[in-house]
Amino acid sequence: MTKAVALLILWLMAASAFATTIYRTVDAQGNVIFSDNPERGGEAVQLAPLTVVPASAGERRSVVAPRVEGIAPRVPAAPGQPFMPYDTFRIFSPRQGAALPASHAGNLQVALLIEPPLRTDHQVRLLVDGRVSQTALHTSAFMLSNLASGRYELQAELLDARGEIRHRTPPVSLVVERAGPP
């Protein structure tokens, strides 16, 4: 029994010798960098335990990075796109090609789908035909009022804590139908 306890203590000491603290930093372009070097600065992060499931014979093996607590997995951005800390960032409503009937009097709610939820240090602003229509807010919904009849292109921009644009939604086109003067 004492040999088992001594062996367990030695094993725990050896395991703790190999444990390393991981530090997270963000560079000027918004790229997240993980390091074991505390001299580079950054905050220490806790890694969730890695679940290992053995593959059956003949099954293709792949490596999955451990999930870092409090940090959403990074979805690779399209070439030329800035860093994107969200799995989903798009205009949910209105849908592409929607027609806003005259009965709506040109009033339109624009709803965004943002997953995971918008971070407290991020804001969103709405563009109509490439011009800022709504100032940056910590919200996923905007209201447009009294739009004249015609075709419009909507887009939302994600702003970081410094007010820098980090991402844009794909554009959504819509048509506003308004009754003319009697």
mmCIF file of C-alpha atoms in Angstrom, residues 111-175:
data_model
loop_
_atom_site.group_PDB
_atom_site.id
_atom_site.type_symbol
_atom_site.label_atom_id
_atom_site.label_comp_id
_atom_site.label_asym_id
_atom_site.label_seq_id
_atom_site.Cartn_x
_atom_site.Cartn_y
_atom_site.Cartn_z
ATOM 1 C CA ALA A 111 -31.897 42.031 -37.009
ATOM 2 C CA LEU A 112 -28.421 40.515 -36.857
ATOM 3 C CA LEU A 113 -27.491 36.962 -35.982
ATOM 4 C CA ILE A 114 -24.340 37.049 -33.834
ATOM 5 C CA GLU A 115 -23.033 33.808 -32.302
ATOM 6 C CA PRO A 116 -21.660 33.584 -29.694
ATOM 7 C CA PRO A 117 -23.373 36.688 -28.254
ATOM 8 C CA LEU A 118 -21.744 40.080 -28.850
ATOM 9 C CA ARG A 119 -18.854 40.690 -26.467
ATOM 10 C CA THR A 120 -19.267 43.644 -24.101
ATOM 11 C CA ASP A 121 -16.284 45.438 -25.654
ATOM 12 C CA HIS A 122 -17.629 45.103 -29.226
ATOM 13 C CA GLN A 123 -20.191 47.256 -31.021
ATOM 14 C CA VAL A 124 -22.065 47.092 -34.312
ATOM 15 C CA ARG A 125 -23.061 49.841 -36.718
ATOM 16 C CA LEU A 126 -25.415 49.716 -39.666
ATOM 17 C CA LEU A 127 -24.621 50.864 -43.203
ATOM 18 C CA VAL A 128 -27.277 51.710 -45.802
ATOM 19 C CA ASP A 129 -25.921 51.915 -49.345
ATOM 20 C CA GLY A 130 -22.366 52.041 -47.974
ATOM 21 C CA ARG A 131 -23.010 55.012 -45.648
ATOM 22 C CA VAL A 132 -23.218 54.836 -41.855
ATOM 23 C CA SER A 133 -26.913 54.951 -40.983
ATOM 24 C CA GLN A 134 -26.769 54.069 -37.299
ATOM 25 C CA THR A 135 -23.950 54.886 -34.907
ATOM 26 C CA ALA A 136 -22.089 52.035 -33.256
ATOM 27 C CA LEU A 137 -24.094 50.372 -30.502
ATOM 28 C CA HIS A 138 -23.850 47.238 -28.406
ATOM 29 C CA THR A 139 -26.897 45.678 -30.072
ATOM 30 C CA SER A 140 -27.997 43.148 -32.638
ATOM 31 C CA ALA A 141 -31.058 45.090 -33.878
ATOM 32 C CA PHE A 142 -31.535 48.443 -35.603
ATOM 33 C CA MET A 143 -34.616 50.368 -36.713
ATOM 34 C CA LEU A 144 -34.775 52.256 -39.999
ATOM 35 C CA SER A 145 -37.647 54.716 -40.401
ATOM 36 C CA ASN A 146 -39.375 56.385 -43.282
ATOM 37 C CA LEU A 147 -37.316 54.820 -46.071
ATOM 38 C CA ALA A 148 -38.279 56.211 -49.477
ATOM 39 C CA SER A 149 -39.291 53.749 -52.167
ATOM 40 C CA GLY A 150 -36.387 52.189 -53.979
ATOM 41 C CA ARG A 151 -33.645 49.586 -53.746
ATOM 42 C CA TYR A 152 -31.275 49.526 -50.748
ATOM 43 C CA GLU A 153 -28.200 47.578 -49.707
ATOM 44 C CA LEU A 154 -27.710 46.903 -45.977
ATOM 45 C CA GLN A 155 -24.517 45.878 -44.269
ATOM 46 C CA ALA A 156 -23.346 45.785 -40.631
ATOM 47 C CA GLU A 157 -19.836 46.395 -39.325
ATOM 48 C CA LEU A 158 -18.286 44.852 -36.222
ATOM 49 C CA LEU A 159 -16.168 47.335 -34.230
ATOM 50 C CA ASP A 160 -13.649 46.315 -31.566
ATOM 51 C CA ALA A 161 -12.954 48.107 -28.265
ATOM 52 C CA ARG A 162 -10.790 50.676 -30.091
ATOM 53 C CA GLY A 163 -13.564 51.445 -32.588
ATOM 54 C CA GLU A 164 -11.722 49.721 -35.445
ATOM 55 C CA ILE A 165 -13.708 47.770 -38.035
ATOM 56 C CA ARG A 166 -13.013 44.063 -37.593
ATOM 57 C CA HIS A 167 -15.595 42.526 -39.933
ATOM 58 C CA ARG A 168 -18.536 43.293 -42.243
ATOM 59 C CA THR A 169 -21.590 41.206 -42.943
ATOM 60 C CA PRO A 170 -22.311 40.154 -46.502
ATOM 61 C CA PRO A 171 -24.576 42.808 -48.089
ATOM 62 C CA VAL A 172 -28.348 42.289 -48.119
ATOM 63 C CA SER A 173 -30.436 43.947 -50.856
ATOM 64 C CA LEU A 174 -34.077 44.894 -50.378
ATOM 65 C CA VAL A 175 -36.769 46.894 -52.139
#
